[in-house]
Amino acid sequence: MPRPYTKVSQDEEKLLQGRESSENGSPVTSDRSWQSPLSNRVSRYSNVLHWIAHGITILLLSVLLVDQRRSQESEPSELYTPAYGRTQRPLHYEVFKTAFWEKTPFKAYPDPPTKETMEAWDSITVTPALNLTADEVSRLGLSTDSVQWPNSAGGGYVGYLESAHQLHCLQAIWGRHHYDKDPENPLYAHMASKIKEMPDIEEAHLEHCVDVIRQRLMCTADASIVTFRWVKGLSTPYPNFHTGHTCADYKGLLGWAEGRKADMRKVEGWDYRSADEL
């Protein structure tokens, strides 16, 4: 007796045909509703992981950029000075002339100092007093209750080039060295007078000057390298002090100071006072 069967609907028949085609390796092009829930979940997870990876990449890049900016901000920058503002200082390449027997206008060996030698030192150390504005003093990080010029000289604040002060200290040490060898030399009359009248102050002045130069040299520690050569007549290697350096334009700085000098003709006999007393 034939077995009874129940006729399937058209939709069920299509679904069965789709499964049969899939099992036989035939591509299904009509209806993909039969695909498994696992396949759909894998696809969704892949999309989520893709966007998570993008998010992590963007986050890492942002952290790196912020860290780089903070690092740049924390690095010491060029200090403000009215001579240059905050712009890069003009520099040039120069080879130092520092051999023992090298002749320069500032050296007095083997002969003693002359009037010309003293004038050479004066040309780089005797610089004018400056007249600075209140804005310049503030931007220097200094107090506006610093000493001011009298109104007769146009007001403003009293200033002096630090580099000239450092060179003055070097000249003081150099001059004392030659004074000790020949204290009767009339070229040192001014120094002799100060040593006689204020011996303790002069000793303190020399110690001050040595330490000023020490700090300056350590602050701008020179990374140039000195090599050695064999020199005829010497049994040991001789240092080659002719080294190259990147140098500031000191003459240009002196020119700027000359243009900003105070009119000393208007302050002759003037007593330095605080701003509150003017």
PDB file of C-alpha atoms in Angstrom:
ATOM      1  CA  MET A   1       0.000   0.000   0.000  1.00  0.00           C
ATOM      2  CA  PRO A   2       1.524   3.302  -1.015  1.00  0.00           C
ATOM      3  CA  ARG A   3       2.718   5.495   1.830  1.00  0.00           C
ATOM      4  CA  PRO A   4       0.741   8.689   2.272  1.00  0.00           C
ATOM      5  CA  TYR A   5       2.626  11.962   1.900  1.00  0.00           C
ATOM      6  CA  THR A   6       1.938  15.588   2.462  1.00  0.00           C
ATOM      7  CA  LYS A   7       2.552  17.986  -0.388  1.00  0.00           C
ATOM      8  CA  VAL A   8       5.063  20.699   0.473  1.00  0.00           C
ATOM      9  CA  SER A   9       4.529  24.347  -0.291  1.00  0.00           C
ATOM     10  CA  GLN A  10       6.388  26.126  -3.084  1.00  0.00           C
ATOM     11  CA  ASP A  11       8.592  28.010  -0.577  1.00  0.00           C
ATOM     12  CA  GLU A  12       9.633  24.815   1.175  1.00  0.00           C
ATOM     13  CA  GLU A  13      10.347  23.204  -2.190  1.00  0.00           C
ATOM     14  CA  LYS A  14      12.703  26.076  -3.140  1.00  0.00           C
ATOM     15  CA  LEU A  15      14.526  25.822   0.184  1.00  0.00           C
ATOM     16  CA  LEU A  16      15.017  22.058  -0.256  1.00  0.00           C
ATOM     17  CA  GLN A  17      16.296  22.569  -3.783  1.00  0.00           C
ATOM     18  CA  GLY A  18      18.757  25.183  -2.520  1.00  0.00           C
ATOM     19  CA  ARG A  19      20.167  22.832   0.092  1.00  0.00           C
ATOM     20  CA  GLU A  20      20.486  20.022  -2.436  1.00  0.00           C
ATOM     21  CA  SER A  21      22.358  22.309  -4.858  1.00  0.00           C
ATOM     22  CA  SER A  22      24.720  23.405  -2.088  1.00  0.00           C
ATOM     23  CA  GLU A  23      25.493  19.824  -1.121  1.00  0.00           C
ATOM     24  CA  ASN A  24      26.263  18.969  -4.775  1.00  0.00           C
ATOM     25  CA  GLY A  25      28.758  21.911  -5.018  1.00  0.00           C
ATOM     26  CA  SER A  26      26.532  24.011  -7.291  1.00  0.00           C
ATOM     27  CA  PRO A  27      26.402  27.757  -6.633  1.00  0.00           C
ATOM     28  CA  VAL A  28      23.165  29.076  -5.258  1.00  0.00           C
ATOM     29  CA  THR A  29      22.089  32.258  -7.015  1.00  0.00           C
ATOM     30  CA  SER A  30      18.405  32.515  -6.281  1.00  0.00           C
ATOM     31  CA  ASP A  31      17.943  32.763  -2.509  1.00  0.00           C
ATOM     32  CA  ARG A  32      20.623  33.225   0.209  1.00  0.00           C
ATOM     33  CA  SER A  33      18.262  33.253   3.169  1.00  0.00           C
ATOM     34  CA  TRP A  34      19.413  29.793   4.063  1.00  0.00           C
ATOM     35  CA  GLN A  35      22.923  30.973   5.103  1.00  0.00           C
ATOM     36  CA  SER A  36      23.810  30.051   8.684  1.00  0.00           C
ATOM     37  CA  PRO A  37      23.628  32.554  11.618  1.00  0.00           C
ATOM     38  CA  LEU A  38      27.319  31.738  12.381  1.00  0.00           C
ATOM     39  CA  SER A  39      28.405  33.121   9.004  1.00  0.00           C
ATOM     40  CA  ASN A  40      26.493  36.345   9.632  1.00  0.00           C
ATOM     41  CA  ARG A  41      28.059  36.771  13.083  1.00  0.00           C
ATOM     42  CA  VAL A  42      31.595  36.291  11.716  1.00  0.00           C
ATOM     43  CA  SER A  43      30.958  38.967   9.104  1.00  0.00           C
ATOM     44  CA  ARG A  44      29.680  41.421  11.705  1.00  0.00           C
ATOM     45  CA  TYR A  45      32.643  40.726  14.027  1.00  0.00           C
ATOM     46  CA  SER A  46      35.078  41.334  11.161  1.00  0.00           C
ATOM     47  CA  ASN A  47      33.568  44.773  10.559  1.00  0.00           C
ATOM     48  CA  VAL A  48      33.714  45.603  14.260  1.00  0.00           C
ATOM     49  CA  LEU A  49      37.379  44.527  14.535  1.00  0.00           C
ATOM     50  CA  HIS A  50      38.204  46.586  11.454  1.00  0.00           C
ATOM     51  CA  TRP A  51      36.843  49.771  13.015  1.00  0.00           C
ATOM     52  CA  ILE A  52      38.437  48.998  16.389  1.00  0.00           C
ATOM     53  CA  ALA A  53      41.836  48.724  14.665  1.00  0.00           C
ATOM     54  CA  HIS A  54      41.242  52.094  12.985  1.00  0.00           C
ATOM     55  CA  GLY A  55      40.307  53.636  16.321  1.00  0.00           C
ATOM     56  CA  ILE A  56      43.427  52.303  18.065  1.00  0.00           C
ATOM     57  CA  THR A  57      45.640  53.596  15.238  1.00  0.00           C
ATOM     58  CA  ILE A  58      44.109  57.076  15.441  1.00  0.00           C
ATOM     59  CA  LEU A  59      44.471  57.068  19.238  1.00  0.00           C
ATOM     60  CA  LEU A  60      48.154  56.097  19.061  1.00  0.00           C
ATOM     61  CA  LEU A  61      48.886  58.773  16.457  1.00  0.00           C
ATOM     62  CA  SER A  62      47.156  61.395  18.606  1.00  0.00           C
ATOM     63  CA  VAL A  63      49.197  60.385  21.669  1.00  0.00           C
ATOM     64  CA  LEU A  64      52.447  60.573  19.671  1.00  0.00           C
ATOM     65  CA  LEU A  65      51.604  64.022  18.290  1.00  0.00           C
ATOM     66  CA  VAL A  66      50.699  65.384  21.735  1.00  0.00           C
ATOM     67  CA  ASP A  67      53.882  63.911  23.246  1.00  0.00           C
ATOM     68  CA  GLN A  68      56.010  65.449  20.480  1.00  0.00           C
ATOM     69  CA  ARG A  69      54.411  68.859  20.981  1.00  0.00           C
ATOM     70  CA  ARG A  70      54.960  68.712  24.747  1.00  0.00           C
ATOM     71  CA  SER A  71      58.580  67.704  24.193  1.00  0.00           C
ATOM     72  CA  GLN A  72      59.132  70.666  21.869  1.00  0.00           C
ATOM     73  CA  GLU A  73      57.493  73.057  24.324  1.00  0.00           C
ATOM     74  CA  SER A  74      59.637  71.793  27.212  1.00  0.00           C
ATOM     75  CA  GLU A  75      62.920  72.251  25.335  1.00  0.00           C
ATOM     76  CA  PRO A  76      64.804  75.462  26.146  1.00  0.00           C
ATOM     77  CA  SER A  77      64.345  77.999  23.382  1.00  0.00           C
ATOM     78  CA  GLU A  78      66.279  81.091  22.372  1.00  0.00           C
ATOM     79  CA  LEU A  79      65.851  83.654  25.144  1.00  0.00           C
ATOM     80  CA  TYR A  80      64.414  87.033  24.261  1.00  0.00           C
ATOM     81  CA  THR A  81      66.820  89.925  23.905  1.00  0.00           C
ATOM     82  CA  PRO A  82      66.038  93.325  22.400  1.00  0.00           C
ATOM     83  CA  ALA A  83      69.155  92.905  20.245  1.00  0.00           C
ATOM     84  CA  TYR A  84      67.527  90.102  18.234  1.00  0.00           C
ATOM     85  CA  GLY A  85      63.990  89.752  19.538  1.00  0.00           C
ATOM     86  CA  ARG A  86      63.208  86.018  19.438  1.00  0.00           C
ATOM     87  CA  THR A  87      64.686  85.483  15.991  1.00  0.00           C
ATOM     88  CA  GLN A  88      67.690  83.304  15.277  1.00  0.00           C
ATOM     89  CA  ARG A  89      70.935  85.103  16.011  1.00  0.00           C
ATOM     90  CA  PRO A  90      73.155  85.809  12.992  1.00  0.00           C
ATOM     91  CA  LEU A  91      75.982  83.263  12.900  1.00  0.00           C
ATOM     92  CA  HIS A  92      79.106  82.714  10.834  1.00  0.00           C
ATOM     93  CA  TYR A  93      81.858  80.102  10.560  1.00  0.00           C
ATOM     94  CA  GLU A  94      85.268  80.983  11.956  1.00  0.00           C
ATOM     95  CA  VAL A  95      88.561  79.167  12.557  1.00  0.00           C
ATOM     96  CA  PHE A  96      90.120  80.132  15.884  1.00  0.00           C
ATOM     97  CA  LYS A  97      93.712  81.388  15.876  1.00  0.00           C
ATOM     98  CA  THR A  98      94.917  79.990  19.167  1.00  0.00           C
ATOM     99  CA  ALA A  99      98.385  78.540  18.644  1.00  0.00           C
ATOM    100  CA  PHE A 100     100.879  79.509  21.350  1.00  0.00           C
ATOM    101  CA  TRP A 101     102.846  81.813  19.058  1.00  0.00           C
ATOM    102  CA  GLU A 102      99.900  83.113  17.021  1.00  0.00           C
ATOM    103  CA  LYS A 103      99.865  86.901  16.747  1.00  0.00           C
ATOM    104  CA  THR A 104      96.579  88.694  17.524  1.00  0.00           C
ATOM    105  CA  PRO A 105      95.887  92.303  18.602  1.00  0.00           C
ATOM    106  CA  PHE A 106      94.917  91.058  22.074  1.00  0.00           C
ATOM    107  CA  LYS A 107      98.057  89.083  22.920  1.00  0.00           C
ATOM    108  CA  ALA A 108     101.249  90.419  24.490  1.00  0.00           C
ATOM    109  CA  TYR A 109     103.807  87.647  24.083  1.00  0.00           C
ATOM    110  CA  PRO A 110     106.715  87.569  24.066  1.00  0.00           C
ATOM    111  CA  ASP A 111     106.720  91.354  24.319  1.00  0.00           C
ATOM    112  CA  PRO A 112     104.864  93.209  27.117  1.00  0.00           C
ATOM    113  CA  PRO A 113     101.509  94.882  26.411  1.00  0.00           C
ATOM    114  CA  THR A 114     101.565  98.121  24.467  1.00  0.00           C
ATOM    115  CA  LYS A 115      99.178 101.008  24.127  1.00  0.00           C
ATOM    116  CA  GLU A 116      97.824  99.351  20.966  1.00  0.00           C
ATOM    117  CA  THR A 117      97.181  96.125  22.872  1.00  0.00           C
ATOM    118  CA  MET A 118      95.211  97.986  25.533  1.00  0.00           C
ATOM    119  CA  GLU A 119      93.221  99.830  22.868  1.00  0.00           C
ATOM    120  CA  ALA A 120      92.328  96.530  21.209  1.00  0.00           C
ATOM    121  CA  TRP A 121      90.868  95.279  24.485  1.00  0.00           C
ATOM    122  CA  ASP A 122      89.032  98.549  25.047  1.00  0.00           C
ATOM    123  CA  SER A 123      87.430  98.257  21.604  1.00  0.00           C
ATOM    124  CA  ILE A 124      85.555  95.110  22.649  1.00  0.00           C
ATOM    125  CA  THR A 125      84.922  95.845  26.338  1.00  0.00           C
ATOM    126  CA  VAL A 126      84.140  99.564  26.567  1.00  0.00           C
ATOM    127  CA  THR A 127      80.544  99.552  25.350  1.00  0.00           C
ATOM    128  CA  PRO A 128      77.832 102.159  25.869  1.00  0.00           C
ATOM    129  CA  ALA A 129      75.182 102.035  28.560  1.00  0.00           C
ATOM    130  CA  LEU A 130      71.824 101.131  27.009  1.00  0.00           C
ATOM    131  CA  ASN A 131      68.442 102.801  27.241  1.00  0.00           C
ATOM    132  CA  LEU A 132      65.727 100.111  27.379  1.00  0.00           C
ATOM    133  CA  THR A 133      61.954 100.429  27.254  1.00  0.00           C
ATOM    134  CA  ALA A 134      59.609  99.098  29.939  1.00  0.00           C
ATOM    135  CA  ASP A 135      58.285  96.503  27.478  1.00  0.00           C
ATOM    136  CA  GLU A 136      61.798  95.238  26.757  1.00  0.00           C
ATOM    137  CA  VAL A 137      62.600  94.942  30.453  1.00  0.00           C
ATOM    138  CA  SER A 138      59.361  93.016  31.079  1.00  0.00           C
ATOM    139  CA  ARG A 139      59.991  90.637  28.177  1.00  0.00           C
ATOM    140  CA  LEU A 140      63.463  89.993  29.561  1.00  0.00           C
ATOM    141  CA  GLY A 141      61.733  88.686  32.685  1.00  0.00           C
ATOM    142  CA  LEU A 142      63.191  91.498  34.790  1.00  0.00           C
ATOM    143  CA  SER A 143      61.483  93.804  37.245  1.00  0.00           C
ATOM    144  CA  THR A 144      60.226  97.186  36.095  1.00  0.00           C
ATOM    145  CA  ASP A 145      61.475  98.681  39.358  1.00  0.00           C
ATOM    146  CA  SER A 146      65.005  98.389  37.933  1.00  0.00           C
ATOM    147  CA  VAL A 147      67.115 101.554  37.792  1.00  0.00           C
ATOM    148  CA  GLN A 148      65.876 104.129  35.281  1.00  0.00           C
ATOM    149  CA  TRP A 149      67.464 107.046  33.523  1.00  0.00           C
ATOM    150  CA  PRO A 150      66.280 110.516  34.600  1.00  0.00           C
ATOM    151  CA  ASN A 151      63.597 112.212  32.557  1.00  0.00           C
ATOM    152  CA  SER A 152      66.211 114.668  31.294  1.00  0.00           C
ATOM    153  CA  ALA A 153      67.835 111.752  29.452  1.00  0.00           C
ATOM    154  CA  GLY A 154      64.553 110.528  28.029  1.00  0.00           C
ATOM    155  CA  GLY A 155      63.663 108.061  30.785  1.00  0.00           C
ATOM    156  CA  GLY A 156      63.958 104.365  30.059  1.00  0.00           C
ATOM    157  CA  TYR A 157      65.905 101.689  31.881  1.00  0.00           C
ATOM    158  CA  VAL A 158      69.659 101.371  32.360  1.00  0.00           C
ATOM    159  CA  GLY A 159      71.192  98.336  30.643  1.00  0.00           C
ATOM    160  CA  TYR A 160      74.539  96.841  29.662  1.00  0.00           C
ATOM    161  CA  LEU A 161      75.545  94.022  27.301  1.00  0.00           C
ATOM    162  CA  GLU A 162      76.293  90.812  29.204  1.00  0.00           C
ATOM    163  CA  SER A 163      78.841  89.718  26.597  1.00  0.00           C
ATOM    164  CA  ALA A 164      80.775  92.952  27.153  1.00  0.00           C
ATOM    165  CA  HIS A 165      80.744  92.263  30.898  1.00  0.00           C
ATOM    166  CA  GLN A 166      82.176  88.784  30.326  1.00  0.00           C
ATOM    167  CA  LEU A 167      84.933  90.153  28.103  1.00  0.00           C
ATOM    168  CA  HIS A 168      85.639  92.850  30.698  1.00  0.00           C
ATOM    169  CA  CYS A 169      86.195  90.069  33.227  1.00  0.00           C
ATOM    170  CA  LEU A 170      88.616  88.332  30.906  1.00  0.00           C
ATOM    171  CA  GLN A 171      90.476  91.597  30.377  1.00  0.00           C
ATOM    172  CA  ALA A 172      90.671  92.133  34.148  1.00  0.00           C
ATOM    173  CA  ILE A 173      92.338  88.738  34.655  1.00  0.00           C
ATOM    174  CA  TRP A 174      94.688  89.329  31.712  1.00  0.00           C
ATOM    175  CA  GLY A 175      95.556  92.824  32.962  1.00  0.00           C
ATOM    176  CA  ARG A 176      96.216  91.626  36.522  1.00  0.00           C
ATOM    177  CA  HIS A 177      98.577  88.974  35.177  1.00  0.00           C
ATOM    178  CA  HIS A 178     100.671  91.594  33.380  1.00  0.00           C
ATOM    179  CA  TYR A 179     100.423  94.079  36.262  1.00  0.00           C
ATOM    180  CA  ASP A 180     101.920  91.529  38.647  1.00  0.00           C
ATOM    181  CA  LYS A 181     104.905  91.163  36.297  1.00  0.00           C
ATOM    182  CA  ASP A 182     105.436  94.925  35.916  1.00  0.00           C
ATOM    183  CA  PRO A 183     103.475  96.958  38.504  1.00  0.00           C
ATOM    184  CA  GLU A 184     105.330 100.170  37.613  1.00  0.00           C
ATOM    185  CA  ASN A 185     104.114 100.154  34.018  1.00  0.00           C
ATOM    186  CA  PRO A 186     102.045 103.350  33.512  1.00  0.00           C
ATOM    187  CA  LEU A 187      99.569 101.348  31.405  1.00  0.00           C
ATOM    188  CA  TYR A 188      98.330  99.802  34.667  1.00  0.00           C
ATOM    189  CA  ALA A 189      98.094 103.012  36.679  1.00  0.00           C
ATOM    190  CA  HIS A 190      94.320 102.716  37.065  1.00  0.00           C
ATOM    191  CA  MET A 191      94.563  99.099  38.207  1.00  0.00           C
ATOM    192  CA  ALA A 192      97.369  99.952  40.631  1.00  0.00           C
ATOM    193  CA  SER A 193      95.207 102.665  42.180  1.00  0.00           C
ATOM    194  CA  LYS A 194      92.259 100.295  42.722  1.00  0.00           C
ATOM    195  CA  ILE A 195      94.465  97.566  44.179  1.00  0.00           C
ATOM    196  CA  LYS A 196      95.980 100.060  46.636  1.00  0.00           C
ATOM    197  CA  GLU A 197      92.689 101.671  47.675  1.00  0.00           C
ATOM    198  CA  MET A 198      90.428  98.594  47.715  1.00  0.00           C
ATOM    199  CA  PRO A 199      92.562  95.430  47.876  1.00  0.00           C
ATOM    200  CA  ASP A 200      89.757  93.229  49.209  1.00  0.00           C
ATOM    201  CA  ILE A 201      87.307  94.435  46.572  1.00  0.00           C
ATOM    202  CA  GLU A 202      89.835  93.805  43.813  1.00  0.00           C
ATOM    203  CA  GLU A 203      90.450  90.258  45.038  1.00  0.00           C
ATOM    204  CA  ALA A 204      86.700  89.618  45.166  1.00  0.00           C
ATOM    205  CA  HIS A 205      86.402  91.139  41.696  1.00  0.00           C
ATOM    206  CA  LEU A 206      88.946  88.690  40.267  1.00  0.00           C
ATOM    207  CA  GLU A 207      87.181  85.711  41.854  1.00  0.00           C
ATOM    208  CA  HIS A 208      83.873  87.013  40.501  1.00  0.00           C
ATOM    209  CA  CYS A 209      85.347  87.312  37.023  1.00  0.00           C
ATOM    210  CA  VAL A 210      86.831  83.816  37.032  1.00  0.00           C
ATOM    211  CA  ASP A 211      83.463  82.360  38.004  1.00  0.00           C
ATOM    212  CA  VAL A 212      81.576  84.424  35.419  1.00  0.00           C
ATOM    213  CA  ILE A 213      83.809  83.033  32.676  1.00  0.00           C
ATOM    214  CA  ARG A 214      83.551  79.507  34.094  1.00  0.00           C
ATOM    215  CA  GLN A 215      79.757  79.613  33.990  1.00  0.00           C
ATOM    216  CA  ARG A 216      79.733  81.080  30.493  1.00  0.00           C
ATOM    217  CA  LEU A 217      82.085  78.401  29.142  1.00  0.00           C
ATOM    218  CA  MET A 218      80.140  75.580  30.769  1.00  0.00           C
ATOM    219  CA  CYS A 219      76.825  76.996  29.559  1.00  0.00           C
ATOM    220  CA  THR A 220      78.043  77.024  25.959  1.00  0.00           C
ATOM    221  CA  ALA A 221      80.338  73.995  26.233  1.00  0.00           C
ATOM    222  CA  ASP A 222      82.272  73.733  22.976  1.00  0.00           C
ATOM    223  CA  ALA A 223      81.918  70.332  21.303  1.00  0.00           C
ATOM    224  CA  SER A 224      84.647  71.021  18.746  1.00  0.00           C
ATOM    225  CA  ILE A 225      87.484  68.496  18.675  1.00  0.00           C
ATOM    226  CA  VAL A 226      91.192  69.290  19.035  1.00  0.00           C
ATOM    227  CA  THR A 227      93.513  66.889  17.210  1.00  0.00           C
ATOM    228  CA  PHE A 228      97.301  66.581  17.392  1.00  0.00           C
ATOM    229  CA  ARG A 229     100.171  66.902  14.942  1.00  0.00           C
ATOM    230  CA  TRP A 230     103.839  66.101  14.886  1.00  0.00           C
ATOM    231  CA  VAL A 231     105.921  69.282  14.866  1.00  0.00           C
ATOM    232  CA  LYS A 232     109.591  69.358  13.947  1.00  0.00           C
ATOM    233  CA  GLY A 233     111.722  69.924  17.000  1.00  0.00           C
ATOM    234  CA  LEU A 234     109.123  68.588  19.466  1.00  0.00           C
ATOM    235  CA  SER A 235     109.291  65.080  20.886  1.00  0.00           C
ATOM    236  CA  THR A 236     105.606  64.947  21.790  1.00  0.00           C
ATOM    237  CA  PRO A 237     102.448  65.577  19.723  1.00  0.00           C
ATOM    238  CA  TYR A 238     101.382  69.226  19.505  1.00  0.00           C
ATOM    239  CA  PRO A 239      97.675  70.124  19.787  1.00  0.00           C
ATOM    240  CA  ASN A 240      96.134  71.699  16.703  1.00  0.00           C
ATOM    241  CA  PHE A 241      94.106  74.536  18.190  1.00  0.00           C
ATOM    242  CA  HIS A 242      93.003  75.863  14.793  1.00  0.00           C
ATOM    243  CA  THR A 243      89.469  74.536  15.216  1.00  0.00           C
ATOM    244  CA  GLY A 244      86.320  75.604  13.392  1.00  0.00           C
ATOM    245  CA  HIS A 245      83.418  77.181  15.229  1.00  0.00           C
ATOM    246  CA  THR A 246      79.993  78.670  14.622  1.00  0.00           C
ATOM    247  CA  CYS A 247      80.206  82.202  16.008  1.00  0.00           C
ATOM    248  CA  ALA A 248      77.873  85.062  16.806  1.00  0.00           C
ATOM    249  CA  ASP A 249      78.395  88.435  15.148  1.00  0.00           C
ATOM    250  CA  TYR A 250      79.936  90.346  18.052  1.00  0.00           C
ATOM    251  CA  LYS A 251      80.746  93.395  15.943  1.00  0.00           C
ATOM    252  CA  GLY A 252      77.131  93.503  14.824  1.00  0.00           C
ATOM    253  CA  LEU A 253      76.041  93.319  18.456  1.00  0.00           C
ATOM    254  CA  LEU A 254      78.282  96.254  19.320  1.00  0.00           C
ATOM    255  CA  GLY A 255      76.741  98.169  16.427  1.00  0.00           C
ATOM    256  CA  TRP A 256      73.257  97.522  17.819  1.00  0.00           C
ATOM    257  CA  ALA A 257      74.373  98.717  21.274  1.00  0.00           C
ATOM    258  CA  GLU A 258      75.763 101.895  19.750  1.00  0.00           C
ATOM    259  CA  GLY A 259      72.356 102.623  18.250  1.00  0.00           C
ATOM    260  CA  ARG A 260      70.614 102.086  21.603  1.00  0.00           C
ATOM    261  CA  LYS A 261      73.021 103.947  23.852  1.00  0.00           C
ATOM    262  CA  ALA A 262      71.874 106.473  26.407  1.00  0.00           C
ATOM    263  CA  ASP A 263      72.840 110.108  25.961  1.00  0.00           C
ATOM    264  CA  MET A 264      75.437 110.370  28.716  1.00  0.00           C
ATOM    265  CA  ARG A 265      75.790 114.130  28.186  1.00  0.00           C
ATOM    266  CA  LYS A 266      72.389 114.517  29.837  1.00  0.00           C
ATOM    267  CA  VAL A 267      73.179 112.429  32.911  1.00  0.00           C
ATOM    268  CA  GLU A 268      76.542 113.839  33.959  1.00  0.00           C
ATOM    269  CA  GLY A 269      76.697 113.981  37.747  1.00  0.00           C
ATOM    270  CA  TRP A 270      73.431 112.068  38.042  1.00  0.00           C
ATOM    271  CA  ASP A 271      72.976 109.838  41.093  1.00  0.00           C
ATOM    272  CA  TYR A 272      71.454 106.416  40.399  1.00  0.00           C
ATOM    273  CA  ARG A 273      68.132 106.101  42.196  1.00  0.00           C
ATOM    274  CA  SER A 274      65.236 103.691  42.242  1.00  0.00           C
ATOM    275  CA  ALA A 275      62.192 104.262  40.055  1.00  0.00           C
ATOM    276  CA  ASP A 276      60.139 105.347  43.085  1.00  0.00           C
ATOM    277  CA  GLU A 277      62.517 108.234  43.762  1.00  0.00           C
ATOM    278  CA  LEU A 278      62.417 109.715  40.274  1.00  0.00           C
TER     279      LEU A 278
END
